[in-house]
XYZ file of C-alpha atoms in Angstrom:
530
model
C -39.216 -4.380 31.427
C -38.661 -0.717 32.239
C -36.780 1.100 29.500
C -34.519 3.928 30.614
C -33.803 6.366 27.792
C -31.500 9.346 27.548
C -33.275 12.552 26.604
C -31.743 14.568 23.764
C -29.992 17.780 24.670
C -32.824 19.763 23.111
C -34.824 18.995 26.268
C -32.691 21.471 28.162
C -34.646 24.212 26.409
C -38.403 24.857 26.547
C -40.551 22.218 24.839
C -44.084 23.284 23.894
C -45.445 19.741 23.993
C -44.028 16.296 24.664
C -46.625 14.390 22.646
C -43.911 13.092 20.299
C -41.622 12.046 23.127
C -44.084 9.727 24.877
C -46.312 7.310 22.985
C -49.428 5.421 24.015
C -47.348 2.227 24.179
C -45.050 3.554 26.892
C -45.407 2.221 30.460
C -48.286 3.571 32.553
C -47.660 4.785 36.138
C -48.943 1.436 37.410
C -46.588 -0.465 35.077
C -43.701 1.621 36.316
C -44.546 0.991 39.959
C -44.511 -2.779 39.416
C -41.379 -2.669 37.270
C -39.402 -0.688 39.848
C -39.564 -3.616 42.256
C -37.284 -5.676 39.993
C -34.738 -2.942 39.237
C -31.400 -3.215 41.054
C -29.137 -0.200 40.401
C -25.555 -1.216 39.569
C -22.562 0.804 40.750
C -20.491 2.083 37.839
C -16.684 1.997 37.754
C -14.794 5.029 36.575
C -11.683 4.480 34.481
C -9.427 6.016 37.095
C -11.128 4.474 40.080
C -12.110 0.843 40.697
C -14.202 1.412 43.813
C -17.988 1.619 43.354
C -19.440 5.083 42.906
C -21.996 6.056 45.562
C -25.465 6.116 44.019
C -27.633 9.075 45.029
C -30.910 7.349 44.162
C -33.212 10.142 45.267
C -31.547 12.665 42.999
C -30.998 10.407 39.972
C -34.098 8.279 39.557
C -37.401 10.078 38.869
C -40.206 8.663 41.000
C -38.319 8.532 44.289
C -38.598 12.193 45.299
C -40.962 13.926 47.713
C -43.617 16.243 46.265
C -45.632 18.982 47.927
C -48.786 20.147 46.172
C -50.815 23.304 46.750
C -54.218 23.836 45.140
C -56.160 27.086 44.910
C -59.718 27.639 43.708
C -62.862 25.660 43.047
C -63.831 22.051 43.729
C -63.052 21.224 40.080
C -59.469 22.320 40.688
C -59.406 20.307 43.912
C -60.572 17.220 42.034
C -57.782 17.733 39.472
C -55.302 18.021 42.346
C -56.532 14.756 43.881
C -56.051 12.977 40.550
C -52.533 14.347 40.100
C -51.522 13.346 43.630
C -52.887 9.837 43.087
C -50.979 9.263 39.866
C -47.741 10.542 41.343
C -48.106 8.301 44.405
C -48.950 5.327 42.182
C -45.727 6.005 40.284
C -43.612 5.923 43.441
C -43.371 9.599 44.360
C -43.974 10.444 48.005
C -46.575 13.148 48.626
C -45.737 15.297 51.649
C -47.570 17.971 53.635
C -44.277 19.711 54.437
C -43.123 22.045 51.649
C -39.663 22.413 53.184
C -38.847 18.699 52.845
C -40.197 18.370 49.299
C -37.885 18.088 46.285
C -40.546 19.471 43.933
C -43.529 21.775 44.351
C -46.631 21.144 42.229
C -48.653 24.364 42.219
C -52.258 24.028 40.998
C -53.565 27.534 40.281
C -56.853 29.456 40.043
C -57.413 32.376 37.660
C -60.754 33.680 38.948
C -59.383 36.574 41.021
C -56.222 38.659 41.160
C -55.400 37.671 44.781
C -55.434 33.963 43.891
C -52.988 34.539 41.048
C -50.837 36.731 43.309
C -50.557 33.864 45.829
C -49.644 31.519 42.985
C -46.939 33.886 41.680
C -45.521 34.380 45.173
C -45.381 30.615 45.713
C -43.377 30.188 42.507
C -40.848 32.764 43.690
C -40.651 31.138 47.116
C -39.981 27.739 45.527
C -37.244 29.186 43.351
C -35.684 30.964 46.316
C -35.545 27.604 48.122
C -34.040 25.859 45.057
C -37.083 23.633 44.641
C -38.049 22.067 41.326
C -41.423 23.448 40.169
C -44.307 22.144 38.045
C -47.296 24.399 37.407
C -50.905 23.318 36.829
C -54.398 24.787 36.791
C -56.063 27.644 34.972
C -53.390 30.387 35.189
C -50.678 28.734 33.059
C -53.290 27.133 30.789
C -54.831 30.524 29.999
C -51.569 32.512 29.777
C -48.593 30.169 29.341
C -46.370 32.957 27.998
C -46.504 35.182 31.072
C -43.004 36.373 32.008
C -43.030 34.789 35.463
C -43.867 31.373 33.918
C -40.909 31.340 31.539
C -38.653 28.310 31.782
C -41.059 26.409 34.055
C -42.800 23.105 33.395
C -46.574 23.206 32.888
C -49.263 20.514 32.905
C -52.495 21.606 31.182
C -55.965 21.239 32.678
C -56.903 18.537 30.155
C -53.573 16.733 30.468
C -53.547 15.871 34.179
C -53.383 12.161 33.273
C -49.797 12.831 32.129
C -48.582 14.653 35.215
C -46.057 11.880 35.963
C -44.292 12.480 32.642
C -43.997 16.209 33.276
C -42.793 15.740 36.858
C -40.254 13.127 35.708
C -38.738 15.634 33.285
C -38.812 18.475 35.816
C -36.950 16.296 38.320
C -34.226 15.759 35.715
C -33.948 19.508 35.190
C -35.851 19.686 31.907
C -38.603 22.199 31.224
C -41.618 20.791 29.400
C -45.145 21.942 28.659
C -48.261 19.874 27.956
C -51.154 22.148 27.062
C -53.037 20.286 24.320
C -56.795 19.674 24.144
C -58.132 16.116 24.276
C -60.206 15.220 21.224
C -61.850 12.184 19.704
C -62.517 12.407 15.978
C -62.178 16.184 16.157
C -64.690 16.461 19.043
C -63.401 17.955 22.276
C -63.518 15.580 25.241
C -64.263 16.352 28.883
C -60.669 15.825 29.920
C -58.646 13.119 31.634
C -60.199 9.728 32.362
C -62.316 9.476 35.507
C -60.866 6.100 36.545
C -57.354 7.422 37.185
C -55.746 6.890 40.618
C -56.439 9.725 43.041
C -55.784 10.650 46.653
C -58.916 12.180 48.144
C -58.252 15.116 50.424
C -61.102 13.731 52.513
C -61.495 9.932 52.129
C -65.225 10.309 52.829
C -65.908 12.775 49.990
C -65.581 12.125 46.256
C -65.487 15.141 43.935
C -66.611 14.252 40.408
C -66.190 16.679 37.524
C -69.158 16.029 35.209
C -68.005 18.414 32.471
C -65.336 20.959 31.796
C -65.687 24.378 30.207
C -68.954 26.239 29.711
C -71.270 27.788 27.111
C -71.108 31.359 28.416
C -68.703 34.112 27.408
C -68.864 36.360 30.491
C -66.853 39.522 29.945
C -65.102 39.335 33.333
C -64.204 35.635 33.341
C -60.764 34.250 32.663
C -61.593 30.636 33.492
C -63.141 30.249 30.018
C -59.703 31.039 28.536
C -58.349 28.003 30.374
C -61.223 25.498 30.436
C -62.702 26.362 27.031
C -66.108 25.387 25.658
C -68.422 22.812 27.191
C -67.292 19.185 27.052
C -69.282 16.626 29.065
C -68.357 13.181 30.310
C -70.696 10.332 29.242
C -73.355 9.348 31.776
C -72.066 5.766 32.072
C -68.530 6.907 32.966
C -69.867 9.211 35.691
C -72.130 6.507 37.110
C -69.224 4.049 37.178
C -67.020 6.593 38.980
C -69.724 7.108 41.616
C -70.149 3.343 42.002
C -66.403 2.865 42.513
C -66.312 5.707 45.049
C -68.986 4.128 47.221
C -67.103 0.814 47.052
C -64.100 2.669 48.518
C -66.004 3.927 51.549
C -67.100 7.347 50.322
C -70.344 8.585 51.868
C -70.743 11.936 50.095
C -70.345 12.890 46.431
C -69.936 16.414 45.099
C -70.684 17.077 41.447
C -68.597 19.908 40.063
C -67.832 21.813 36.871
C -67.741 25.382 35.585
C -71.512 25.058 35.065
C -73.279 21.841 36.079
C -76.577 23.098 34.630
C -75.153 22.994 31.100
C -74.166 19.346 31.466
C -74.943 17.119 28.492
C -75.920 19.776 25.960
C -72.958 18.741 23.809
C -73.663 14.982 23.986
C -77.445 14.847 23.703
C -78.455 14.532 27.347
C -79.094 16.803 30.352
C -78.416 17.235 34.070
C -81.671 15.698 35.428
C -81.085 12.546 33.340
C -77.625 12.177 34.889
C -78.899 12.847 38.406
C -81.615 10.199 38.242
C -79.006 7.633 37.183
C -76.650 8.654 39.994
C -79.396 8.528 42.620
C -79.778 4.794 41.880
C -76.184 4.256 43.068
C -76.366 6.173 46.355
C -76.451 3.868 49.419
C -78.829 4.630 52.270
C -77.324 7.292 54.501
C -74.983 8.652 51.812
C -75.639 11.981 50.087
C -75.144 13.773 46.764
C -74.387 17.498 46.491
C -74.876 19.460 43.277
C -72.369 22.057 42.161
C -72.796 25.536 40.739
C -75.286 26.135 37.934
C -75.954 29.365 36.068
C -79.599 30.518 35.711
C -80.032 30.078 31.907
C -79.444 26.326 31.925
C -81.517 25.456 34.956
C -84.640 27.333 33.867
C -85.800 24.653 31.428
C -85.280 21.852 33.986
C -86.915 23.402 37.056
C -89.675 20.785 37.400
C -87.288 17.817 37.275
C -84.651 19.563 39.376
C -87.198 20.162 42.131
C -88.042 16.434 42.153
C -84.347 15.476 42.351
C -83.611 17.971 45.125
C -86.484 16.525 47.158
C -84.938 13.050 46.996
C -83.845 11.975 50.514
C -80.292 11.186 49.317
C -79.736 14.511 47.552
C -78.966 17.694 49.476
C -81.671 20.354 49.019
C -78.979 22.829 48.101
C -78.173 24.723 44.904
C -75.522 27.323 44.124
C -76.947 29.738 41.536
C -74.753 32.845 40.986
C -76.714 36.022 40.240
C -73.665 38.403 40.198
C -75.937 41.475 39.969
C -79.655 42.293 40.192
C -79.315 45.050 37.582
C -80.279 44.006 34.062
C -77.979 46.609 32.518
C -75.007 45.253 34.477
C -75.946 41.669 33.604
C -76.043 42.692 29.944
C -72.552 44.208 30.193
C -71.401 41.004 31.888
C -72.982 38.943 29.031
C -74.646 36.707 31.581
C -77.489 35.727 29.179
C -80.307 36.125 31.715
C -82.097 38.930 33.527
C -82.772 39.435 37.227
C -86.346 38.185 36.742
C -84.992 34.851 35.462
C -82.963 34.429 38.639
C -85.988 35.246 40.784
C -88.025 32.689 38.832
C -85.468 29.976 39.609
C -85.296 30.864 43.304
C -89.044 31.295 43.794
C -89.897 28.043 41.991
C -87.383 25.969 43.939
C -88.261 27.537 47.293
C -91.917 26.720 46.610
C -91.345 23.131 45.407
C -88.426 22.192 47.686
C -89.378 23.394 51.187
C -86.377 24.611 53.165
C -83.985 24.544 50.200
C -80.710 26.448 50.596
C -79.926 28.752 47.683
C -76.359 30.054 47.652
C -75.392 32.862 45.307
C -72.488 35.100 44.230
C -72.393 38.864 43.792
C -69.770 41.101 42.166
C -69.564 44.629 43.585
C -68.307 47.458 41.395
C -68.462 45.888 37.936
C -67.486 48.469 35.253
C -70.364 50.835 34.610
C -72.304 49.844 37.743
C -74.190 52.913 39.005
C -75.400 53.481 42.551
C -78.932 52.672 41.339
C -77.678 49.378 39.846
C -75.996 48.493 43.107
C -79.104 49.285 45.170
C -81.079 46.796 43.042
C -78.614 44.137 44.181
C -78.905 45.277 47.799
C -82.683 44.952 47.547
C -82.366 41.408 46.158
C -80.258 40.352 49.151
C -82.649 42.087 51.546
C -85.581 40.243 49.950
C -84.123 36.723 49.950
C -81.705 36.909 52.895
C -79.449 34.289 51.328
C -77.895 32.097 54.048
C -74.813 31.562 51.878
C -73.578 34.614 49.973
C -70.209 35.035 48.261
C -69.439 38.748 47.943
C -66.630 39.670 45.554
C -65.126 43.053 44.845
C -64.561 43.338 41.090
C -61.006 42.743 39.903
C -60.208 43.372 36.220
C -58.548 40.221 34.878
C -55.985 40.891 32.142
C -57.131 39.811 28.702
C -60.861 39.985 29.467
C -63.273 42.493 27.829
C -64.255 43.849 31.263
C -60.653 44.905 31.900
C -60.950 47.374 29.003
C -64.214 48.912 30.210
C -64.409 52.111 32.226
C -63.702 51.071 35.821
C -65.631 52.014 38.943
C -63.281 53.924 41.317
C -61.540 51.655 43.826
C -62.952 53.441 46.877
C -66.494 53.060 45.502
C -66.010 49.327 44.911
C -64.663 48.962 48.399
C -67.566 50.890 49.936
C -70.193 48.848 48.064
C -68.534 45.598 49.102
C -68.570 46.796 52.715
C -72.225 47.864 52.549
C -73.371 44.539 51.133
C -71.283 42.631 53.668
C -72.865 44.596 56.518
C -76.323 43.724 55.199
C -75.381 40.048 54.961
C -74.110 40.013 58.553
C -77.197 41.833 59.868
C -79.387 38.718 59.843
C -79.054 35.224 61.297
C -80.562 32.710 58.861
C -80.630 29.753 61.255
C -82.193 31.087 64.476
C -85.548 29.442 63.693
C -83.849 26.029 63.513
C -83.169 25.869 67.267
C -85.149 23.038 68.804
C -85.402 21.014 65.595
C -84.453 17.338 65.454
C -82.390 16.656 62.330
C -80.525 13.841 60.613
C -76.995 14.912 59.716
C -74.100 13.273 57.871
C -70.712 13.638 59.612
C -67.808 14.065 57.169
C -65.191 16.512 58.491
C -63.421 18.093 61.435
C -63.949 21.774 62.224
C -61.122 24.251 61.602
C -60.525 24.666 65.324
C -60.518 20.846 65.756
C -63.088 21.168 68.556
C -66.034 19.571 66.704
C -66.974 17.277 63.884
C -68.747 18.959 60.968
C -71.956 17.432 59.663
C -74.568 18.632 57.172
C -78.324 18.291 57.321
C -80.659 17.749 54.349
C -80.300 21.433 53.402
C -76.490 21.298 53.492
C -76.447 23.556 56.534
C -73.321 23.107 58.629
C -74.047 21.377 61.957
C -71.303 21.058 64.571
C -71.508 17.864 66.652
C -69.371 16.383 69.469
C -66.063 14.971 68.332
C -66.771 11.295 68.927
C -64.806 8.931 66.627
C -67.769 6.602 66.103
C -69.666 9.431 64.341
C -67.196 9.737 61.428
C -68.866 8.894 58.117
C -72.181 8.184 59.853
C -75.627 9.713 59.638
C -76.811 10.586 63.147
C -79.814 12.254 64.766
C -79.256 15.493 66.657
C -81.281 18.095 68.521
C -80.269 21.623 67.457
C -79.554 23.758 70.516
C -77.570 26.739 69.188
C -77.136 28.730 65.974
C -74.521 31.092 64.562
C -74.152 33.021 61.335
C -72.721 30.064 59.446
C -73.528 27.034 61.590
C -75.833 25.147 63.904
C -74.823 23.047 66.900
C -76.430 19.668 67.471
C -76.629 17.368 70.484
C -76.824 13.632 69.611
C -80.192 12.087 70.439
C -79.974 9.503 73.230
C -80.434 5.878 72.129
C -80.415 6.924 68.456
C -78.295 4.484 66.447
C -75.858 6.035 63.917
C -76.437 4.862 60.347
C -73.323 3.681 58.535
C -73.569 5.262 55.092
C -70.543 3.569 53.539
C -70.876 0.127 51.952
C -67.146 -0.438 52.638
C -64.482 0.865 55.012
C -63.129 4.257 53.839
C -59.606 4.416 52.442
C -56.897 5.606 54.793
C -55.880 9.249 54.737
C -53.421 9.564 51.837
C -54.300 6.154 50.377
C -54.601 5.952 46.601
C -58.014 5.309 45.076
C -58.602 3.186 42.013
C -55.652 0.776 42.226
C -55.480 -3.017 42.265
C -54.943 -4.722 45.628
C -51.291 -5.457 44.786
C -50.613 -1.799 44.119
C -52.609 -0.706 47.163
C -50.344 -2.843 49.362
C -47.325 -1.250 47.715
C -48.633 2.305 48.194
C -49.539 1.693 51.848
C -45.960 0.532 52.387
C -44.677 3.755 50.784
C -46.981 5.907 52.935
C -45.945 4.023 56.055
C -42.288 4.566 55.263
C -42.504 8.354 55.090
């Protein structure tokens, strides 16, 4: 039976946490979805009027409204967004791609750069101008919940995404609530929400799995640590089970993500290679695993095993290792806990042991105290390695971080250095030598211009292939005939049979993962009725 309770008037004001209002015995989203089927609203009679009162169900009953969600930032944030969308859909809410028709906006923020937070702040104002209900998520409100522009708004914390339905329910009713607590077990911090929650994958062919949350570093420029906290890893068995379930739902590619995948397991007595070898056992033929970002200090001690894993035919030979600067003095001011030689050791070892590996890296231009000589060391690093994937960031001082209080490099100098490094990056074409190669590629996406399908080869290089429906989710053979700065183009090999990577049919776009068959039927009906 579904119990409908009246919230006390105190809920009209800001509530720091609703732990006391909702207990572990209360209905889960799945319980609520089943229970709603047997609820028949009754028209009430007013004392002065005997005719039934018209019931505005969409405005009175939480769980019947339309929700639009926007996510900024990393793949970890995207995974959180998929979980929140899945739980809301499982509870009866209708997820929509049209912000104008939504009753509530769920804004999932990123705190890495000023522009990302500016977009987030502008979206809040836009929602308020359009009289939309708003719920905020992600790293910005978690790190700074008392910011003026967040006052009076409902917030769901990064470790509380399994309770997003409760927060949205209250927001729909006009109450402002905040859930920002840390998940702990016996005083030990946990990785976050359960991995077996319902989710709606943005791409039904790709599963994003967060293997840990938080990190061990204390970089002076980083605000994400304020939100995600110290390292907390998920147990190996839970991650393996999540991967197994994903493949049973038609996924053909898994991304592992976190603030630092290399640090995985240090808090629970294991390590990243141990996890990877277990996951590899679950990967069907033709499916692939992609590793997320790892900082140099935590990969150094595992280089031998990591090289073996990256050579596995079902693991992309790809690793994202941010260097940020090639100047040791700058790295020391950043508190990055490694030197430029350590980074070179990682890159050189992996390039030697994993032929053709793609190393992606990040660079910050104009960090406080960076001299021209410091910057030229970074330029020389890029010139030496000619990284095919390079993320160039102009330094932005994030409020509340130690770097924001340091003496800043003039804005015009930061801008000039960013421009110079960008020009160097665009001066070389990393894929020209690939023309004429025959490659196996896994097709998972559509290109931005909708003219091609996007596939990736063993080295996670982007290969554009003809947009033929039978290629979706398949591994195919192509002959590379053209290259660009960020892509290759491949022509399917005649008489080559596509390999079906999935062990089951993929879920439909917008379909909820992780539900029983009864609930899946119910959700499909909801999606079809939009």
